[in-house]
Amino acid sequence: MSALEPGSFLAELTAAERADLESRGGVRSFDRGETLFHEGEDGLWVAVLLSGRVKAFSTREQGGEAVLGVRGPGALLGEVAAIDGQPRSASVKTLEPARALGLTTADFRAYLAANPRVSFLIMKMLCQRWREADRGRVEFGMFDATGRVAQRLVELAERFGVPYTGEGGPSVQITLNLTQEELAGWVGASREAVSKALRTLRRHGWIETGRRSVIVHDLQALRRHAR
């Protein structure tokens, strides 16, 4: 299994809680671009991501995707529909090959009943997502497309970056392969606006881009711009 993201659902479980969870489900594998959940469908199962990364997104009425977030190893997926019994509020699709522990909704509810502390962990996790959503709305009103792109690149570098040594010295390579369309859906801008923002950041020398590849040469400058 891949290294868990710090603070993720699976990383917060005790050994006993994790063993109980694993005993109730089975592991499934997914190819890149495979959909785990479809927006609007019934929540028949939940997933805990063991490896790989996924995006949560909603389909806009006018077309295209609004990316709500990127989740990594250890993330709990599909829990809201399993808890409230309502249709799924978002779709989830893999950004790379992934493995996940799957539980039926009934088994997941039984697990929560047997492990009440886990319910509190989920409450904390949902509160964090609501705060992130609030910050996103504030960012949309305060920053232009370049600022929002810088913010997302900082987040990606901090969560999915690995050290990179090139001609310009120590840098950070973002290991998550997002397309410009996906990045545009995440920052709430057009693909053209995102392309222009990336050109601006390249011109400053803060980043270097290739095909689905971003190397951050000056993370501190990106942080300052994002603020």
PDB file of C-alpha atoms in Angstrom:
ATOM      1  CA  MET A   1       0.000   0.000   0.000  1.00  0.00           C
ATOM      2  CA  SER A   2       1.184   3.527  -0.747  1.00  0.00           C
ATOM      3  CA  ALA A   3       2.164   5.874   2.059  1.00  0.00           C
ATOM      4  CA  LEU A   4      -0.949   7.370   3.608  1.00  0.00           C
ATOM      5  CA  GLU A   5      -1.527  11.101   3.464  1.00  0.00           C
ATOM      6  CA  PRO A   6      -0.993  12.621   6.932  1.00  0.00           C
ATOM      7  CA  GLY A   7      -4.327  13.327   8.579  1.00  0.00           C
ATOM      8  CA  SER A   8      -6.260  11.085   6.192  1.00  0.00           C
ATOM      9  CA  PHE A   9      -9.095   8.901   7.445  1.00  0.00           C
ATOM     10  CA  LEU A  10      -7.118   5.654   7.413  1.00  0.00           C
ATOM     11  CA  ALA A  11      -4.070   7.302   9.001  1.00  0.00           C
ATOM     12  CA  GLU A  12      -6.208   8.412  11.975  1.00  0.00           C
ATOM     13  CA  LEU A  13      -7.541   4.941  12.811  1.00  0.00           C
ATOM     14  CA  THR A  14      -6.114   2.807  15.578  1.00  0.00           C
ATOM     15  CA  ALA A  15      -4.753  -0.625  14.699  1.00  0.00           C
ATOM     16  CA  ALA A  16      -7.913  -2.263  16.070  1.00  0.00           C
ATOM     17  CA  GLU A  17     -10.237   0.099  14.187  1.00  0.00           C
ATOM     18  CA  ARG A  18      -8.351  -0.488  10.982  1.00  0.00           C
ATOM     19  CA  ALA A  19      -8.372  -4.275  11.385  1.00  0.00           C
ATOM     20  CA  ASP A  20     -12.143  -4.207  11.979  1.00  0.00           C
ATOM     21  CA  LEU A  21     -12.633  -2.029   8.888  1.00  0.00           C
ATOM     22  CA  GLU A  22     -10.557  -4.329   6.680  1.00  0.00           C
ATOM     23  CA  SER A  23     -12.428  -7.397   7.913  1.00  0.00           C
ATOM     24  CA  ARG A  24     -15.719  -5.960   6.639  1.00  0.00           C
ATOM     25  CA  GLY A  25     -14.669  -5.134   3.067  1.00  0.00           C
ATOM     26  CA  GLY A  26     -12.719  -6.252   0.033  1.00  0.00           C
ATOM     27  CA  VAL A  27      -9.987  -4.674  -2.067  1.00  0.00           C
ATOM     28  CA  ARG A  28     -10.746  -3.521  -5.622  1.00  0.00           C
ATOM     29  CA  SER A  29      -8.381  -2.241  -8.324  1.00  0.00           C
ATOM     30  CA  PHE A  30      -9.120   0.586 -10.758  1.00  0.00           C
ATOM     31  CA  ASP A  31      -7.421   1.820 -13.920  1.00  0.00           C
ATOM     32  CA  ARG A  32      -6.666   5.485 -14.595  1.00  0.00           C
ATOM     33  CA  GLY A  33      -9.804   7.333 -15.639  1.00  0.00           C
ATOM     34  CA  GLU A  34     -12.160   4.800 -14.065  1.00  0.00           C
ATOM     35  CA  THR A  35     -15.190   6.142 -12.187  1.00  0.00           C
ATOM     36  CA  LEU A  36     -15.847   4.876  -8.669  1.00  0.00           C
ATOM     37  CA  PHE A  37     -19.010   6.908  -8.018  1.00  0.00           C
ATOM     38  CA  HIS A  38     -21.410   8.779 -10.288  1.00  0.00           C
ATOM     39  CA  GLU A  39     -23.102  11.996  -9.190  1.00  0.00           C
ATOM     40  CA  GLY A  40     -26.811  11.428  -8.532  1.00  0.00           C
ATOM     41  CA  GLU A  41     -26.643   7.653  -8.023  1.00  0.00           C
ATOM     42  CA  ASP A  42     -27.607   5.840  -4.832  1.00  0.00           C
ATOM     43  CA  GLY A  43     -24.837   5.423  -2.275  1.00  0.00           C
ATOM     44  CA  LEU A  44     -24.583   1.639  -2.195  1.00  0.00           C
ATOM     45  CA  TRP A  45     -20.966   1.434  -1.043  1.00  0.00           C
ATOM     46  CA  VAL A  46     -18.076   3.434   0.354  1.00  0.00           C
ATOM     47  CA  ALA A  47     -14.378   3.228  -0.447  1.00  0.00           C
ATOM     48  CA  VAL A  48     -11.145   3.825   1.436  1.00  0.00           C
ATOM     49  CA  LEU A  49      -8.336   4.665  -0.954  1.00  0.00           C
ATOM     50  CA  LEU A  50      -5.276   2.465  -0.427  1.00  0.00           C
ATOM     51  CA  SER A  51      -3.122   3.696  -3.325  1.00  0.00           C
ATOM     52  CA  GLY A  52      -3.385   6.171  -6.172  1.00  0.00           C
ATOM     53  CA  ARG A  53      -5.137   9.533  -6.369  1.00  0.00           C
ATOM     54  CA  VAL A  54      -8.687  10.457  -7.364  1.00  0.00           C
ATOM     55  CA  LYS A  55     -10.633  13.624  -8.105  1.00  0.00           C
ATOM     56  CA  ALA A  56     -14.091  14.477  -6.795  1.00  0.00           C
ATOM     57  CA  PHE A  57     -16.084  16.601  -9.225  1.00  0.00           C
ATOM     58  CA  SER A  58     -19.525  17.807 -10.174  1.00  0.00           C
ATOM     59  CA  THR A  59     -20.756  18.233 -13.743  1.00  0.00           C
ATOM     60  CA  ARG A  60     -21.726  21.793 -14.663  1.00  0.00           C
ATOM     61  CA  GLU A  61     -25.071  22.419 -16.333  1.00  0.00           C
ATOM     62  CA  GLN A  62     -23.309  24.295 -19.139  1.00  0.00           C
ATOM     63  CA  GLY A  63     -20.817  21.471 -19.592  1.00  0.00           C
ATOM     64  CA  GLY A  64     -17.418  20.651 -18.120  1.00  0.00           C
ATOM     65  CA  GLU A  65     -16.384  19.659 -14.637  1.00  0.00           C
ATOM     66  CA  ALA A  66     -16.104  21.583 -11.396  1.00  0.00           C
ATOM     67  CA  VAL A  67     -13.326  19.784  -9.515  1.00  0.00           C
ATOM     68  CA  LEU A  68     -14.110  19.766  -5.797  1.00  0.00           C
ATOM     69  CA  GLY A  69     -10.892  18.217  -4.563  1.00  0.00           C
ATOM     70  CA  VAL A  70      -8.130  15.685  -5.019  1.00  0.00           C
ATOM     71  CA  ARG A  71      -7.856  12.781  -2.585  1.00  0.00           C
ATOM     72  CA  GLY A  72      -4.863  10.571  -1.912  1.00  0.00           C
ATOM     73  CA  PRO A  73      -4.114   7.288  -0.107  1.00  0.00           C
ATOM     74  CA  GLY A  74      -6.055   6.944   3.123  1.00  0.00           C
ATOM     75  CA  ALA A  75      -9.039   9.033   2.016  1.00  0.00           C
ATOM     76  CA  LEU A  76     -12.601   7.948   2.789  1.00  0.00           C
ATOM     77  CA  LEU A  77     -14.862   8.274  -0.260  1.00  0.00           C
ATOM     78  CA  GLY A  78     -18.637   8.155  -0.652  1.00  0.00           C
ATOM     79  CA  GLU A  79     -19.392   8.350   3.051  1.00  0.00           C
ATOM     80  CA  VAL A  80     -21.910  11.218   2.863  1.00  0.00           C
ATOM     81  CA  ALA A  81     -24.434   9.335   0.720  1.00  0.00           C
ATOM     82  CA  ALA A  82     -23.928   6.245   2.870  1.00  0.00           C
ATOM     83  CA  ILE A  83     -24.702   8.229   6.027  1.00  0.00           C
ATOM     84  CA  ASP A  84     -27.611  10.440   4.925  1.00  0.00           C
ATOM     85  CA  GLY A  85     -29.171   8.074   2.383  1.00  0.00           C
ATOM     86  CA  GLN A  86     -29.367  10.779  -0.292  1.00  0.00           C
ATOM     87  CA  PRO A  87     -28.037  10.483  -3.880  1.00  0.00           C
ATOM     88  CA  ARG A  88     -24.349  11.112  -4.368  1.00  0.00           C
ATOM     89  CA  SER A  89     -23.504  14.823  -4.573  1.00  0.00           C
ATOM     90  CA  ALA A  90     -20.357  14.323  -6.684  1.00  0.00           C
ATOM     91  CA  SER A  91     -18.584  11.875  -8.949  1.00  0.00           C
ATOM     92  CA  VAL A  92     -15.199  10.334  -8.127  1.00  0.00           C
ATOM     93  CA  LYS A  93     -12.740   9.294 -10.839  1.00  0.00           C
ATOM     94  CA  THR A  94      -9.187   7.982 -10.661  1.00  0.00           C
ATOM     95  CA  LEU A  95      -6.313  10.191 -11.825  1.00  0.00           C
ATOM     96  CA  GLU A  96      -3.979   7.180 -11.905  1.00  0.00           C
ATOM     97  CA  PRO A  97      -4.224   3.440 -11.257  1.00  0.00           C
ATOM     98  CA  ALA A  98      -5.641   2.941  -7.778  1.00  0.00           C
ATOM     99  CA  ARG A  99      -6.674   0.363  -5.192  1.00  0.00           C
ATOM    100  CA  ALA A 100      -9.456   0.823  -2.678  1.00  0.00           C
ATOM    101  CA  LEU A 101     -11.084  -1.062   0.163  1.00  0.00           C
ATOM    102  CA  GLY A 102     -14.811  -1.260  -0.571  1.00  0.00           C
ATOM    103  CA  LEU A 103     -17.624  -1.755   1.959  1.00  0.00           C
ATOM    104  CA  THR A 104     -21.355  -1.901   1.398  1.00  0.00           C
ATOM    105  CA  THR A 105     -23.341   0.900   3.002  1.00  0.00           C
ATOM    106  CA  ALA A 106     -24.842  -1.576   5.477  1.00  0.00           C
ATOM    107  CA  ASP A 107     -21.403  -2.857   6.498  1.00  0.00           C
ATOM    108  CA  PHE A 108     -20.071   0.700   6.796  1.00  0.00           C
ATOM    109  CA  ARG A 109     -22.946   1.729   9.076  1.00  0.00           C
ATOM    110  CA  ALA A 110     -22.407  -1.384  11.191  1.00  0.00           C
ATOM    111  CA  TYR A 111     -18.732  -0.495  11.432  1.00  0.00           C
ATOM    112  CA  LEU A 112     -19.564   3.007  12.695  1.00  0.00           C
ATOM    113  CA  ALA A 113     -21.984   1.583  15.253  1.00  0.00           C
ATOM    114  CA  ALA A 114     -19.241  -0.737  16.535  1.00  0.00           C
ATOM    115  CA  ASN A 115     -16.601   2.013  16.550  1.00  0.00           C
ATOM    116  CA  PRO A 116     -18.196   5.263  17.790  1.00  0.00           C
ATOM    117  CA  ARG A 117     -14.880   7.144  17.881  1.00  0.00           C
ATOM    118  CA  VAL A 118     -14.679   6.799  14.092  1.00  0.00           C
ATOM    119  CA  SER A 119     -17.937   8.734  13.725  1.00  0.00           C
ATOM    120  CA  PHE A 120     -16.275  11.657  15.484  1.00  0.00           C
ATOM    121  CA  LEU A 121     -13.290  11.411  13.128  1.00  0.00           C
ATOM    122  CA  ILE A 122     -15.653  11.612  10.160  1.00  0.00           C
ATOM    123  CA  MET A 123     -17.356  14.666  11.678  1.00  0.00           C
ATOM    124  CA  LYS A 124     -13.968  16.375  11.944  1.00  0.00           C
ATOM    125  CA  MET A 125     -13.133  15.421   8.364  1.00  0.00           C
ATOM    126  CA  LEU A 126     -16.420  16.803   7.033  1.00  0.00           C
ATOM    127  CA  CYS A 127     -15.924  20.023   8.996  1.00  0.00           C
ATOM    128  CA  GLN A 128     -12.505  20.395   7.379  1.00  0.00           C
ATOM    129  CA  ARG A 129     -14.035  19.959   3.912  1.00  0.00           C
ATOM    130  CA  TRP A 130     -16.690  22.580   4.673  1.00  0.00           C
ATOM    131  CA  ARG A 131     -13.968  24.997   5.777  1.00  0.00           C
ATOM    132  CA  GLU A 132     -12.052  24.272   2.570  1.00  0.00           C
ATOM    133  CA  ALA A 133     -15.188  24.973   0.557  1.00  0.00           C
ATOM    134  CA  ASP A 134     -15.654  28.284   2.399  1.00  0.00           C
ATOM    135  CA  ARG A 135     -12.032  29.233   1.692  1.00  0.00           C
ATOM    136  CA  GLY A 136     -12.551  28.346  -1.954  1.00  0.00           C
ATOM    137  CA  ARG A 137     -15.472  30.746  -2.209  1.00  0.00           C
ATOM    138  CA  VAL A 138     -13.399  33.485  -0.597  1.00  0.00           C
ATOM    139  CA  GLU A 139     -10.473  32.779  -2.934  1.00  0.00           C
ATOM    140  CA  PHE A 140     -12.742  32.999  -5.964  1.00  0.00           C
ATOM    141  CA  GLY A 141     -13.822  36.491  -4.970  1.00  0.00           C
ATOM    142  CA  MET A 142     -10.395  37.761  -3.897  1.00  0.00           C
ATOM    143  CA  PHE A 143      -7.968  36.322  -6.453  1.00  0.00           C
ATOM    144  CA  ASP A 144      -7.696  36.305 -10.214  1.00  0.00           C
ATOM    145  CA  ALA A 145      -7.039  33.114 -12.174  1.00  0.00           C
ATOM    146  CA  THR A 146      -3.255  33.407 -11.734  1.00  0.00           C
ATOM    147  CA  GLY A 147      -3.615  33.680  -7.967  1.00  0.00           C
ATOM    148  CA  ARG A 148      -5.945  30.693  -7.798  1.00  0.00           C
ATOM    149  CA  VAL A 149      -3.639  28.614  -9.990  1.00  0.00           C
ATOM    150  CA  ALA A 150      -0.720  29.530  -7.713  1.00  0.00           C
ATOM    151  CA  GLN A 151      -2.751  28.419  -4.686  1.00  0.00           C
ATOM    152  CA  ARG A 152      -3.541  25.037  -6.212  1.00  0.00           C
ATOM    153  CA  LEU A 153       0.084  24.511  -7.277  1.00  0.00           C
ATOM    154  CA  VAL A 154       1.221  25.236  -3.726  1.00  0.00           C
ATOM    155  CA  GLU A 155      -1.267  22.676  -2.421  1.00  0.00           C
ATOM    156  CA  LEU A 156      -0.190  20.086  -4.985  1.00  0.00           C
ATOM    157  CA  ALA A 157       3.498  20.680  -4.269  1.00  0.00           C
ATOM    158  CA  GLU A 158       2.965  20.312  -0.529  1.00  0.00           C
ATOM    159  CA  ARG A 159       0.783  17.198  -0.801  1.00  0.00           C
ATOM    160  CA  PHE A 160       2.188  15.419  -3.864  1.00  0.00           C
ATOM    161  CA  GLY A 161       5.610  16.973  -4.430  1.00  0.00           C
ATOM    162  CA  VAL A 162       8.935  15.157  -4.431  1.00  0.00           C
ATOM    163  CA  PRO A 163      12.429  16.689  -4.362  1.00  0.00           C
ATOM    164  CA  TYR A 164      13.813  17.445  -7.801  1.00  0.00           C
ATOM    165  CA  THR A 165      17.366  18.525  -8.612  1.00  0.00           C
ATOM    166  CA  GLY A 166      17.945  20.167 -11.963  1.00  0.00           C
ATOM    167  CA  GLU A 167      20.040  22.927 -13.494  1.00  0.00           C
ATOM    168  CA  GLY A 168      18.258  25.547 -11.398  1.00  0.00           C
ATOM    169  CA  GLY A 169      19.036  23.823  -8.106  1.00  0.00           C
ATOM    170  CA  PRO A 170      16.697  22.032  -5.672  1.00  0.00           C
ATOM    171  CA  SER A 171      13.061  22.174  -6.741  1.00  0.00           C
ATOM    172  CA  VAL A 172       9.814  20.277  -6.190  1.00  0.00           C
ATOM    173  CA  GLN A 173       8.221  18.090  -8.840  1.00  0.00           C
ATOM    174  CA  ILE A 174       4.466  17.621  -8.614  1.00  0.00           C
ATOM    175  CA  THR A 175       3.810  13.931  -9.159  1.00  0.00           C
ATOM    176  CA  LEU A 176       0.076  14.256  -9.814  1.00  0.00           C
ATOM    177  CA  ASN A 177      -0.743  14.340 -13.530  1.00  0.00           C
ATOM    178  CA  LEU A 178      -3.564  16.859 -13.876  1.00  0.00           C
ATOM    179  CA  THR A 179      -4.609  18.098 -17.307  1.00  0.00           C
ATOM    180  CA  GLN A 180      -5.096  21.824 -17.867  1.00  0.00           C
ATOM    181  CA  GLU A 181      -8.831  21.132 -18.175  1.00  0.00           C
ATOM    182  CA  GLU A 182      -8.844  19.486 -14.739  1.00  0.00           C
ATOM    183  CA  LEU A 183      -6.833  22.323 -13.220  1.00  0.00           C
ATOM    184  CA  ALA A 184      -9.242  24.815 -14.806  1.00  0.00           C
ATOM    185  CA  GLY A 185     -12.178  22.936 -13.297  1.00  0.00           C
ATOM    186  CA  TRP A 186     -10.483  23.088  -9.894  1.00  0.00           C
ATOM    187  CA  VAL A 187      -9.801  26.830  -9.902  1.00  0.00           C
ATOM    188  CA  GLY A 188     -13.071  27.815 -11.552  1.00  0.00           C
ATOM    189  CA  ALA A 189     -11.550  29.350 -14.672  1.00  0.00           C
ATOM    190  CA  SER A 190     -11.431  28.635 -18.384  1.00  0.00           C
ATOM    191  CA  ARG A 191      -8.675  26.508 -19.881  1.00  0.00           C
ATOM    192  CA  GLU A 192      -7.431  29.614 -21.705  1.00  0.00           C
ATOM    193  CA  ALA A 193      -7.193  31.561 -18.430  1.00  0.00           C
ATOM    194  CA  VAL A 194      -5.270  28.712 -16.790  1.00  0.00           C
ATOM    195  CA  SER A 195      -2.904  28.476 -19.763  1.00  0.00           C
ATOM    196  CA  LYS A 196      -2.244  32.225 -19.489  1.00  0.00           C
ATOM    197  CA  ALA A 197      -1.686  31.909 -15.726  1.00  0.00           C
ATOM    198  CA  LEU A 198       0.845  29.116 -16.214  1.00  0.00           C
ATOM    199  CA  ARG A 199       2.686  31.227 -18.800  1.00  0.00           C
ATOM    200  CA  THR A 200       2.868  34.080 -16.292  1.00  0.00           C
ATOM    201  CA  LEU A 201       4.264  31.830 -13.571  1.00  0.00           C
ATOM    202  CA  ARG A 202       6.779  30.347 -16.030  1.00  0.00           C
ATOM    203  CA  ARG A 203       7.876  33.814 -17.110  1.00  0.00           C
ATOM    204  CA  HIS A 204       8.684  34.655 -13.479  1.00  0.00           C
ATOM    205  CA  GLY A 205      10.799  31.500 -13.342  1.00  0.00           C
ATOM    206  CA  TRP A 206       8.744  30.029 -10.503  1.00  0.00           C
ATOM    207  CA  ILE A 207       7.603  26.902 -12.356  1.00  0.00           C
ATOM    208  CA  GLU A 208       8.482  24.748 -15.343  1.00  0.00           C
ATOM    209  CA  THR A 209       5.819  22.805 -17.204  1.00  0.00           C
ATOM    210  CA  GLY A 210       5.800  19.874 -19.577  1.00  0.00           C
ATOM    211  CA  ARG A 211       3.136  17.461 -20.756  1.00  0.00           C
ATOM    212  CA  ARG A 212       1.169  16.811 -17.556  1.00  0.00           C
ATOM    213  CA  SER A 213       4.256  17.752 -15.572  1.00  0.00           C
ATOM    214  CA  VAL A 214       4.988  20.692 -13.276  1.00  0.00           C
ATOM    215  CA  ILE A 215       8.271  21.462 -11.523  1.00  0.00           C
ATOM    216  CA  VAL A 216       8.130  24.207  -8.913  1.00  0.00           C
ATOM    217  CA  HIS A 217      11.430  26.093  -8.773  1.00  0.00           C
ATOM    218  CA  ASP A 218      10.387  28.738  -6.208  1.00  0.00           C
ATOM    219  CA  LEU A 219       7.735  27.473  -3.830  1.00  0.00           C
ATOM    220  CA  GLN A 220       8.102  30.480  -1.518  1.00  0.00           C
ATOM    221  CA  ALA A 221       7.365  32.875  -4.384  1.00  0.00           C
ATOM    222  CA  LEU A 222       4.278  30.858  -5.265  1.00  0.00           C
ATOM    223  CA  ARG A 223       3.139  30.969  -1.618  1.00  0.00           C
ATOM    224  CA  ARG A 224       3.581  34.760  -1.522  1.00  0.00           C
ATOM    225  CA  HIS A 225       1.636  35.173  -4.735  1.00  0.00           C
ATOM    226  CA  ALA A 226      -1.097  32.827  -3.467  1.00  0.00           C
ATOM    227  CA  ARG A 227      -1.525  34.991  -0.366  1.00  0.00           C
TER     228      ARG A 227
END
